[in-house]
Structures are given as C-alpha cells and as structure tokens.
Short mmCIF file of N, CA, C and O in Angstrom, two decimals:
data_model
loop_
_atom_site.label_atom_id
_atom_site.label_comp_id
_atom_site.label_asym_id
_atom_site.label_seq_id
_atom_site.Cartn_x
_atom_site.Cartn_y
_atom_site.Cartn_z
N GLN A 157 59.86 253.55 78.91
CA GLN A 157 60.11 252.20 78.70
C GLN A 157 61.22 251.75 79.68
O GLN A 157 61.97 252.57 80.23
N VAL A 158 61.27 250.40 79.83
CA VAL A 158 62.34 249.88 80.73
C VAL A 158 63.66 250.07 80.23
O VAL A 158 63.92 249.76 79.01
N GLN A 159 64.57 250.60 81.01
CA GLN A 159 65.97 250.69 80.66
C GLN A 159 66.87 250.16 81.74
O GLN A 159 66.60 250.50 82.90
N LEU A 160 67.94 249.46 81.39
CA LEU A 160 68.86 248.90 82.33
C LEU A 160 70.22 249.23 81.69
O LEU A 160 70.57 248.85 80.62
N VAL A 161 71.07 249.97 82.48
CA VAL A 161 72.32 250.48 81.87
C VAL A 161 73.39 249.99 82.92
O VAL A 161 73.51 250.49 83.97
N GLU A 162 74.18 248.99 82.45
CA GLU A 162 75.28 248.44 83.29
C GLU A 162 76.55 249.22 83.01
O GLU A 162 76.83 249.74 81.90
N SER A 163 77.40 249.29 84.11
CA SER A 163 78.72 249.98 83.95
C SER A 163 79.60 249.42 85.04
O SER A 163 79.15 248.68 85.87
N GLY A 164 80.93 249.73 84.97
CA GLY A 164 81.84 249.37 85.93
C GLY A 164 82.79 248.26 85.51
O GLY A 164 83.67 247.89 86.30
N GLY A 165 82.58 247.64 84.37
CA GLY A 165 83.49 246.57 83.98
C GLY A 165 84.81 247.07 83.57
O GLY A 165 85.05 248.29 83.50
N GLY A 166 85.68 246.13 83.25
CA GLY A 166 86.98 246.53 82.81
C GLY A 166 87.98 245.35 82.92
O GLY A 166 87.58 244.19 83.09
N LEU A 167 89.30 245.68 82.71
CA LEU A 167 90.27 244.57 82.85
C LEU A 167 90.95 244.66 84.17
O LEU A 167 91.37 245.75 84.69
N VAL A 168 91.02 243.49 84.89
CA VAL A 168 91.59 243.47 86.17
C VAL A 168 92.42 242.17 86.33
O VAL A 168 92.21 241.19 85.58
N GLN A 169 93.43 242.16 87.14
CA GLN A 169 94.29 241.10 87.36
C GLN A 169 93.62 240.10 88.28
O GLN A 169 92.80 240.45 89.13
N PRO A 170 94.02 238.81 88.18
CA PRO A 170 93.45 237.82 89.09
C PRO A 170 93.69 238.21 90.56
O PRO A 170 94.73 238.79 90.92
N GLY A 171 92.66 238.06 91.43
CA GLY A 171 92.71 238.48 92.74
C GLY A 171 92.21 239.93 92.96
O GLY A 171 92.01 240.33 94.14
N GLY A 172 91.97 240.62 91.85
CA GLY A 172 91.50 242.02 91.94
C GLY A 172 90.01 242.16 92.23
O GLY A 172 89.33 241.12 92.41
N SER A 173 89.56 243.37 92.24
CA SER A 173 88.16 243.70 92.56
C SER A 173 87.56 244.64 91.56
O SER A 173 88.28 245.46 90.99
N LEU A 174 86.30 244.55 91.35
CA LEU A 174 85.53 245.53 90.56
C LEU A 174 84.13 245.69 91.22
O LEU A 174 83.60 244.75 91.89
N ARG A 175 83.55 246.80 90.97
CA ARG A 175 82.11 247.05 91.40
C ARG A 175 81.31 247.38 90.15
O ARG A 175 81.57 248.49 89.54
N LEU A 176 80.33 246.52 89.85
CA LEU A 176 79.45 246.87 88.75
C LEU A 176 78.22 247.56 89.28
O LEU A 176 77.80 247.44 90.39
N SER A 177 77.67 248.49 88.37
CA SER A 177 76.48 249.17 88.69
C SER A 177 75.46 249.02 87.58
O SER A 177 75.86 248.74 86.42
N CYS A 178 74.18 249.01 87.96
CA CYS A 178 73.13 248.96 86.92
C CYS A 178 72.06 250.01 87.33
O CYS A 178 71.45 249.93 88.27
N ALA A 179 71.98 251.02 86.39
CA ALA A 179 71.02 252.04 86.57
C ALA A 179 69.67 251.64 85.88
O ALA A 179 69.64 251.38 84.70
N ALA A 180 68.63 251.56 86.71
CA ALA A 180 67.36 251.12 86.22
C ALA A 180 66.34 252.26 86.07
O ALA A 180 66.34 253.17 86.83
N SER A 181 65.43 252.21 85.02
CA SER A 181 64.35 253.19 84.93
C SER A 181 63.24 252.50 84.15
O SER A 181 63.38 251.48 83.47
N GLY A 182 62.07 253.13 84.26
CA GLY A 182 60.94 252.70 83.50
C GLY A 182 60.00 251.65 84.20
O GLY A 182 59.10 251.18 83.62
N PHE A 183 60.33 251.34 85.41
CA PHE A 183 59.51 250.39 86.19
C PHE A 183 59.76 250.71 87.69
O PHE A 183 60.69 251.47 88.03
N THR A 184 58.91 250.10 88.51
CA THR A 184 59.07 250.30 89.93
C THR A 184 60.18 249.53 90.56
O THR A 184 59.98 248.40 90.99
N PHE A 185 61.37 250.08 90.55
CA PHE A 185 62.55 249.37 90.88
C PHE A 185 62.48 248.87 92.35
O PHE A 185 62.83 247.74 92.59
N ARG A 186 61.98 249.63 93.24
CA ARG A 186 62.08 249.22 94.70
C ARG A 186 61.26 247.98 95.02
O ARG A 186 61.50 247.37 96.01
N THR A 187 60.31 247.63 94.24
CA THR A 187 59.48 246.44 94.49
C THR A 187 59.85 245.26 93.51
O THR A 187 59.21 244.22 93.55
N THR A 188 60.86 245.45 92.70
CA THR A 188 61.27 244.46 91.72
C THR A 188 62.52 243.68 92.09
O THR A 188 63.61 244.33 92.34
N SER A 189 62.47 242.37 92.27
CA SER A 189 63.63 241.58 92.47
C SER A 189 64.52 241.59 91.22
O SER A 189 63.97 241.60 90.11
N MET A 190 65.76 241.62 91.45
CA MET A 190 66.74 241.76 90.34
C MET A 190 67.77 240.68 90.35
O MET A 190 68.10 240.10 91.44
N SER A 191 68.42 240.45 89.22
CA SER A 191 69.46 239.44 89.08
C SER A 191 70.71 240.07 88.36
O SER A 191 70.52 241.01 87.52
N TRP A 192 71.88 239.50 88.63
CA TRP A 192 73.01 239.70 87.70
C TRP A 192 73.21 238.35 86.96
O TRP A 192 73.15 237.27 87.66
N VAL A 193 73.42 238.39 85.70
CA VAL A 193 73.51 237.14 84.89
C VAL A 193 74.79 237.47 84.03
O VAL A 193 74.98 238.61 83.53
N ARG A 194 75.60 236.47 83.76
CA ARG A 194 76.79 236.68 82.91
C ARG A 194 76.88 235.67 81.83
O ARG A 194 76.26 234.65 81.85
N GLN A 195 77.64 236.08 80.83
CA GLN A 195 77.84 235.21 79.60
C GLN A 195 79.30 235.25 79.20
O GLN A 195 79.79 236.32 78.81
N SER A 196 79.90 234.06 79.36
CA SER A 196 81.35 233.94 78.94
C SER A 196 81.42 233.66 77.50
O SER A 196 80.38 233.16 76.85
N PRO A 197 82.52 233.94 76.85
CA PRO A 197 82.71 233.67 75.40
C PRO A 197 82.33 232.22 75.08
O PRO A 197 82.87 231.25 75.64
N GLY A 198 81.47 232.11 74.08
CA GLY A 198 81.09 230.75 73.66
C GLY A 198 80.19 229.95 74.55
O GLY A 198 79.96 228.81 74.25
N LYS A 199 79.72 230.54 75.63
CA LYS A 199 78.89 229.79 76.53
C LYS A 199 77.52 230.49 76.70
O LYS A 199 77.31 231.60 76.21
N GLY A 200 76.63 229.79 77.42
CA GLY A 200 75.28 230.35 77.57
C GLY A 200 75.22 231.23 78.80
O GLY A 200 76.22 231.54 79.47
N LEU A 201 74.06 231.70 79.11
CA LEU A 201 73.88 232.65 80.21
C LEU A 201 74.02 231.92 81.52
O LEU A 201 73.52 230.73 81.64
N GLU A 202 74.62 232.49 82.50
CA GLU A 202 74.83 231.92 83.82
C GLU A 202 74.29 232.93 84.87
O GLU A 202 74.72 234.05 84.94
N TRP A 203 73.24 232.44 85.59
CA TRP A 203 72.81 233.26 86.77
C TRP A 203 73.89 233.37 87.80
O TRP A 203 74.46 232.46 88.20
N VAL A 204 74.13 234.61 88.30
CA VAL A 204 75.19 234.91 89.19
C VAL A 204 74.62 235.24 90.59
O VAL A 204 75.12 234.70 91.50
N SER A 205 73.66 236.16 90.67
CA SER A 205 73.16 236.53 91.96
C SER A 205 71.82 237.19 91.77
O SER A 205 71.49 237.73 90.79
N GLY A 206 71.02 237.15 92.86
CA GLY A 206 69.69 237.80 92.87
C GLY A 206 69.40 238.44 94.16
O GLY A 206 70.02 238.11 95.24
N ILE A 207 68.46 239.40 94.23
CA ILE A 207 68.16 240.13 95.39
C ILE A 207 66.72 240.60 95.28
O ILE A 207 66.30 241.03 94.21
N THR A 208 65.97 240.55 96.38
CA THR A 208 64.64 241.04 96.40
C THR A 208 64.54 242.55 96.46
O THR A 208 65.52 243.25 96.64
N GLY A 209 63.29 243.10 96.16
CA GLY A 209 63.17 244.53 96.10
C GLY A 209 63.70 245.31 97.33
O GLY A 209 64.31 246.36 97.26
N GLY A 210 63.34 244.82 98.50
CA GLY A 210 63.76 245.49 99.73
C GLY A 210 65.10 245.09 100.16
O GLY A 210 65.67 245.60 101.16
N GLY A 211 65.71 244.12 99.48
CA GLY A 211 67.14 243.71 99.84
C GLY A 211 67.19 242.71 101.02
O GLY A 211 68.29 242.37 101.47
N GLY A 212 66.00 242.20 101.40
CA GLY A 212 66.08 241.31 102.53
C GLY A 212 66.55 239.87 102.26
O GLY A 212 66.88 239.17 103.20
N TRP A 213 66.43 239.50 101.04
CA TRP A 213 67.00 238.23 100.59
C TRP A 213 67.92 238.39 99.45
O TRP A 213 67.70 239.18 98.52
N SER A 214 69.01 237.65 99.38
CA SER A 214 69.83 237.58 98.28
C SER A 214 70.48 236.15 98.17
O SER A 214 70.47 235.45 99.20
N ASP A 215 70.94 235.84 97.05
CA ASP A 215 71.54 234.51 96.87
C ASP A 215 72.58 234.54 95.75
O ASP A 215 72.55 235.50 94.97
N TYR A 216 73.40 233.54 95.66
CA TYR A 216 74.54 233.58 94.74
C TYR A 216 74.74 232.18 94.17
O TYR A 216 74.44 231.10 94.82
N ALA A 217 75.24 232.15 92.95
CA ALA A 217 75.71 230.88 92.36
C ALA A 217 76.86 230.41 93.15
O ALA A 217 77.66 231.19 93.73
N ASP A 218 77.03 229.02 93.24
CA ASP A 218 78.11 228.54 93.99
C ASP A 218 79.52 229.02 93.45
O ASP A 218 80.44 229.12 94.28
N SER A 219 79.56 229.30 92.20
CA SER A 219 80.88 229.71 91.64
C SER A 219 81.36 231.00 92.15
O SER A 219 82.56 231.33 91.99
N VAL A 220 80.44 231.83 92.71
CA VAL A 220 80.81 233.17 93.15
C VAL A 220 80.59 233.43 94.68
O VAL A 220 80.91 234.44 95.19
N LYS A 221 79.97 232.41 95.30
CA LYS A 221 79.59 232.59 96.70
C LYS A 221 80.89 232.84 97.56
O LYS A 221 81.87 232.18 97.37
N GLY A 222 80.76 233.87 98.37
CA GLY A 222 81.84 234.24 99.26
C GLY A 222 82.80 235.26 98.58
O GLY A 222 83.64 235.80 99.32
N ARG A 223 82.64 235.53 97.35
CA ARG A 223 83.53 236.52 96.65
C ARG A 223 82.73 237.67 96.09
O ARG A 223 83.31 238.79 96.06
N PHE A 224 81.49 237.44 95.76
CA PHE A 224 80.66 238.55 95.16
C PHE A 224 79.56 238.93 96.21
O PHE A 224 79.03 238.12 96.92
N THR A 225 79.19 240.24 96.21
CA THR A 225 78.09 240.79 97.03
C THR A 225 77.17 241.58 96.18
O THR A 225 77.67 242.53 95.56
N ILE A 226 75.86 241.20 96.25
CA ILE A 226 74.85 242.07 95.50
C ILE A 226 74.13 243.02 96.53
O ILE A 226 73.86 242.61 97.63
N THR A 227 74.07 244.23 96.06
CA THR A 227 73.33 245.25 96.91
C THR A 227 72.52 246.12 96.00
O THR A 227 72.61 245.99 94.68
N ARG A 228 71.71 246.93 96.57
CA ARG A 228 70.90 247.91 95.79
C ARG A 228 70.69 249.08 96.55
O ARG A 228 70.57 249.14 97.84
N ASP A 229 70.42 250.22 95.89
CA ASP A 229 70.12 251.51 96.43
C ASP A 229 68.77 251.93 95.76
O ASP A 229 68.80 252.42 94.71
N ASN A 230 67.72 251.69 96.47
CA ASN A 230 66.38 252.01 95.87
C ASN A 230 66.10 253.52 95.70
O ASN A 230 65.36 253.91 94.89
N ALA A 231 66.83 254.27 96.47
CA ALA A 231 66.68 255.72 96.32
C ALA A 231 67.28 256.26 95.01
O ALA A 231 66.99 257.27 94.46
N LYS A 232 68.26 255.46 94.57
CA LYS A 232 68.98 255.79 93.29
C LYS A 232 68.62 254.89 92.11
O LYS A 232 69.19 255.03 91.07
N ASN A 233 67.71 253.97 92.37
CA ASN A 233 67.28 252.96 91.34
C ASN A 233 68.43 252.33 90.73
O ASN A 233 68.68 252.13 89.50
N THR A 234 69.39 251.87 91.59
CA THR A 234 70.69 251.32 91.15
C THR A 234 70.96 249.98 91.81
O THR A 234 70.76 249.84 93.06
N LEU A 235 71.36 249.02 91.04
CA LEU A 235 71.78 247.70 91.48
C LEU A 235 73.28 247.66 91.37
O LEU A 235 73.91 248.15 90.48
N TYR A 236 73.89 246.94 92.33
CA TYR A 236 75.31 246.82 92.41
C TYR A 236 75.78 245.34 92.47
O TYR A 236 75.07 244.46 93.01
N LEU A 237 77.03 245.07 92.06
CA LEU A 237 77.63 243.78 92.23
C LEU A 237 79.09 244.06 92.58
O LEU A 237 79.90 244.55 91.76
N GLN A 238 79.46 243.81 93.83
CA GLN A 238 80.88 243.98 94.33
C GLN A 238 81.54 242.64 94.08
O GLN A 238 80.99 241.59 94.58
N MET A 239 82.57 242.59 93.27
CA MET A 239 83.26 241.41 92.91
C MET A 239 84.70 241.47 93.47
O MET A 239 85.53 242.29 93.00
N ASN A 240 84.98 240.53 94.36
CA ASN A 240 86.38 240.44 94.94
C ASN A 240 87.00 239.16 94.61
O ASN A 240 86.31 238.23 94.11
N SER A 241 88.31 239.08 94.81
CA SER A 241 89.08 237.79 94.51
C SER A 241 88.70 237.24 93.10
O SER A 241 88.41 236.07 92.94
N LEU A 242 88.75 238.14 92.13
CA LEU A 242 88.32 237.76 90.76
C LEU A 242 89.25 236.67 90.21
O LEU A 242 90.51 236.63 90.46
N LYS A 243 88.71 235.78 89.40
CA LYS A 243 89.46 234.67 88.79
C LYS A 243 89.28 234.83 87.33
O LYS A 243 88.31 235.37 86.84
N PRO A 244 90.18 234.26 86.48
CA PRO A 244 90.03 234.25 85.03
C PRO A 244 88.70 233.73 84.55
O PRO A 244 88.12 234.17 83.60
N GLU A 245 88.16 232.76 85.32
CA GLU A 245 86.86 232.13 84.83
C GLU A 245 85.68 233.08 85.12
O GLU A 245 84.52 232.78 84.72
N ASP A 246 85.95 234.17 85.80
CA ASP A 246 84.84 235.21 85.95
C ASP A 246 84.73 236.13 84.73
O ASP A 246 83.89 236.94 84.67
N THR A 247 85.67 235.96 83.73
CA THR A 247 85.59 236.80 82.53
C THR A 247 84.31 236.52 81.80
O THR A 247 83.99 235.35 81.49
N ALA A 248 83.58 237.64 81.53
CA ALA A 248 82.27 237.50 80.93
C ALA A 248 81.71 238.85 80.69
O ALA A 248 82.20 239.84 81.15
N VAL A 249 80.60 238.95 79.95
CA VAL A 249 79.78 240.13 79.83
C VAL A 249 78.74 239.98 80.99
O VAL A 249 78.11 238.88 81.09
N TYR A 250 78.59 240.98 81.82
CA TYR A 250 77.68 240.91 82.97
C TYR A 250 76.46 241.77 82.67
O TYR A 250 76.54 242.90 82.23
N TYR A 251 75.29 241.23 82.95
CA TYR A 251 74.01 241.84 82.69
C TYR A 251 73.23 241.93 83.92
O TYR A 251 73.28 240.99 84.74
N CYS A 252 72.45 243.00 84.12
CA CYS A 252 71.37 242.93 85.08
C CYS A 252 70.03 242.84 84.41
O CYS A 252 69.83 243.24 83.33
N THR A 253 69.17 242.13 85.13
CA THR A 253 67.82 241.94 84.64
C THR A 253 66.88 241.62 85.72
O THR A 253 67.27 241.49 86.88
N HIS A 254 65.59 241.45 85.40
CA HIS A 254 64.67 241.12 86.39
C HIS A 254 64.93 239.67 86.92
O HIS A 254 65.23 238.85 86.16
N PHE A 255 64.68 239.39 88.19
CA PHE A 255 64.94 238.09 88.74
C PHE A 255 63.82 237.16 88.32
O PHE A 255 62.69 237.42 88.48
N LEU A 256 64.28 235.99 87.74
CA LEU A 256 63.37 235.01 87.28
C LEU A 256 63.57 233.69 87.95
O LEU A 256 62.88 232.73 87.66
N GLY A 257 64.52 233.55 88.85
CA GLY A 257 64.86 232.31 89.48
C GLY A 257 66.31 232.16 89.45
O GLY A 257 67.08 232.88 88.92
N ILE A 258 66.82 231.07 90.12
CA ILE A 258 68.20 230.87 90.21
C ILE A 258 68.74 229.84 89.11
O ILE A 258 69.94 229.59 89.09
N GLU A 259 67.86 229.34 88.30
CA GLU A 259 68.29 228.44 87.27
C GLU A 259 68.71 229.21 86.06
O GLU A 259 68.01 230.16 85.59
N ASP A 260 69.88 228.82 85.48
CA ASP A 260 70.35 229.51 84.28
C ASP A 260 69.31 229.45 83.14
O ASP A 260 69.15 230.46 82.41
N ARG A 261 68.57 228.35 82.99
CA ARG A 261 67.64 228.19 81.89
C ARG A 261 66.50 229.16 81.93
O ARG A 261 65.80 229.26 80.94
N LYS A 262 66.27 229.83 83.08
CA LYS A 262 65.18 230.78 83.11
C LYS A 262 65.47 232.07 82.38
O LYS A 262 64.60 232.89 82.11
N TYR A 263 66.77 232.27 81.94
CA TYR A 263 67.15 233.55 81.36
C TYR A 263 67.39 233.39 79.86
O TYR A 263 68.08 232.53 79.48
N ASP A 264 66.85 234.36 79.11
CA ASP A 264 66.92 234.39 77.67
C ASP A 264 66.95 235.79 77.21
O ASP A 264 66.04 236.59 77.44
N LYS A 265 68.03 236.20 76.59
CA LYS A 265 68.16 237.58 76.13
C LYS A 265 67.21 237.99 75.12
O LYS A 265 67.11 239.23 74.82
N LYS A 266 66.52 237.06 74.58
CA LYS A 266 65.44 237.35 73.59
C LYS A 266 64.08 237.69 74.26
O LYS A 266 63.12 238.17 73.62
N LYS A 267 64.03 237.46 75.56
CA LYS A 267 62.84 237.71 76.32
C LYS A 267 63.21 238.61 77.57
O LYS A 267 64.24 238.53 78.11
N GLY A 268 62.20 239.45 77.97
CA GLY A 268 62.39 240.26 79.10
C GLY A 268 63.20 241.48 78.78
O GLY A 268 63.35 241.87 77.66
N TYR A 269 63.74 242.05 79.80
CA TYR A 269 64.53 243.33 79.68
C TYR A 269 65.98 243.11 80.06
O TYR A 269 66.31 242.58 81.09
N TRP A 270 66.88 243.62 79.11
CA TRP A 270 68.29 243.44 79.23
C TRP A 270 68.93 244.74 78.91
O TRP A 270 68.50 245.47 77.97
N GLY A 271 70.06 245.04 79.56
CA GLY A 271 70.86 246.22 79.15
C GLY A 271 71.95 245.71 78.08
O GLY A 271 71.78 244.59 77.62
N GLN A 272 72.86 246.55 77.86
CA GLN A 272 73.88 246.22 76.87
C GLN A 272 75.00 245.37 77.48
O GLN A 272 75.78 244.81 76.75
N GLY A 273 75.03 245.36 78.81
CA GLY A 273 76.01 244.54 79.54
C GLY A 273 77.38 245.33 79.71
O GLY A 273 77.52 246.32 79.09
N THR A 274 78.12 244.85 80.58
CA THR A 274 79.48 245.42 80.81
C THR A 274 80.48 244.28 80.85
O THR A 274 80.30 243.29 81.53
N GLN A 275 81.56 244.51 80.08
CA GLN A 275 82.60 243.44 79.96
C GLN A 275 83.56 243.44 81.16
O GLN A 275 84.13 244.51 81.52
N VAL A 276 83.76 242.29 81.73
CA VAL A 276 84.72 242.05 82.75
C VAL A 276 85.77 241.06 82.27
O VAL A 276 85.36 239.98 81.82
N THR A 277 86.97 241.39 82.28
CA THR A 277 88.11 240.58 81.79
C THR A 277 89.12 240.41 82.96
O THR A 277 89.63 241.42 83.47
N VAL A 278 89.29 239.20 83.35
CA VAL A 278 90.26 238.91 84.46
C VAL A 278 91.43 238.22 83.87
O VAL A 278 91.34 237.04 83.44
N SER A 279 92.60 238.93 83.76
CA SER A 279 93.73 238.39 83.14
C SER A 279 95.02 239.04 83.64
O SER A 279 94.96 240.25 84.03
N SER A 280 96.08 238.34 83.71
CA SER A 280 97.39 238.92 84.06
C SER A 280 98.11 239.33 82.83
O SER A 280 99.22 239.86 82.96
#
C-alpha cells in the first residue's frame, strides 16, 4: 500500500534552516509528481511546492519562493524540501502527498495519500 513518511522537522530560530524528507513506497515514485503541503495551527491546508516525476519542473507558493527548494532522489524514492531563511509564519505541520495542482483547495487530508506529517516550529 502507499506509504509516505515525513521526517526532518524540529524547532529552529528565525533565519535558520531545515531539510525535510519524505520516504515514499507502494507506488511508482519516479513517474509521480509530488507536493509539499503545510497546515498551520487553526488554518487550512496550504500548498507549498510541487515537482514532476523527473524533476524537470517545480513551483512554489509565493510565500516561500526564493527560500525553499524542492528536490527528489528517485533512486531512493525520497522527496526533499530544503527550507532556508525560516520565518515564524512557516510554523506548521508539513506533509508530502501526490501533486494535485497549485491551488490549496485541491488538497484534502480525507482524500488521497498522506503521511503523518512533520512539525516545523520557527521561534526564538
């Protein structure tokens, strides 16, 4: 069955960096476009970034553009999100999931495949 396991979150000071990982199994990872999606306390899901199966295309939400970088290693079935210059407003649980589009409304944790998420807290 499809499994997505996120890791790499933690507590970091403003301006710091973290690298998130998502280990995928149960589907053909190398041909599947993937997304990172986050959920802040009391808010809905926010699409953060997406990448095609071969890595030739990627895109970012305006709120993270220039600070976050999405990559993937298809040999390891792993998706990454390098997060630099972190801000308190980046505090959220981060999930990896299949790419459904760049609109937040396309994502619903009651549908599709989701991991348990990894908590990122940006605070001094």
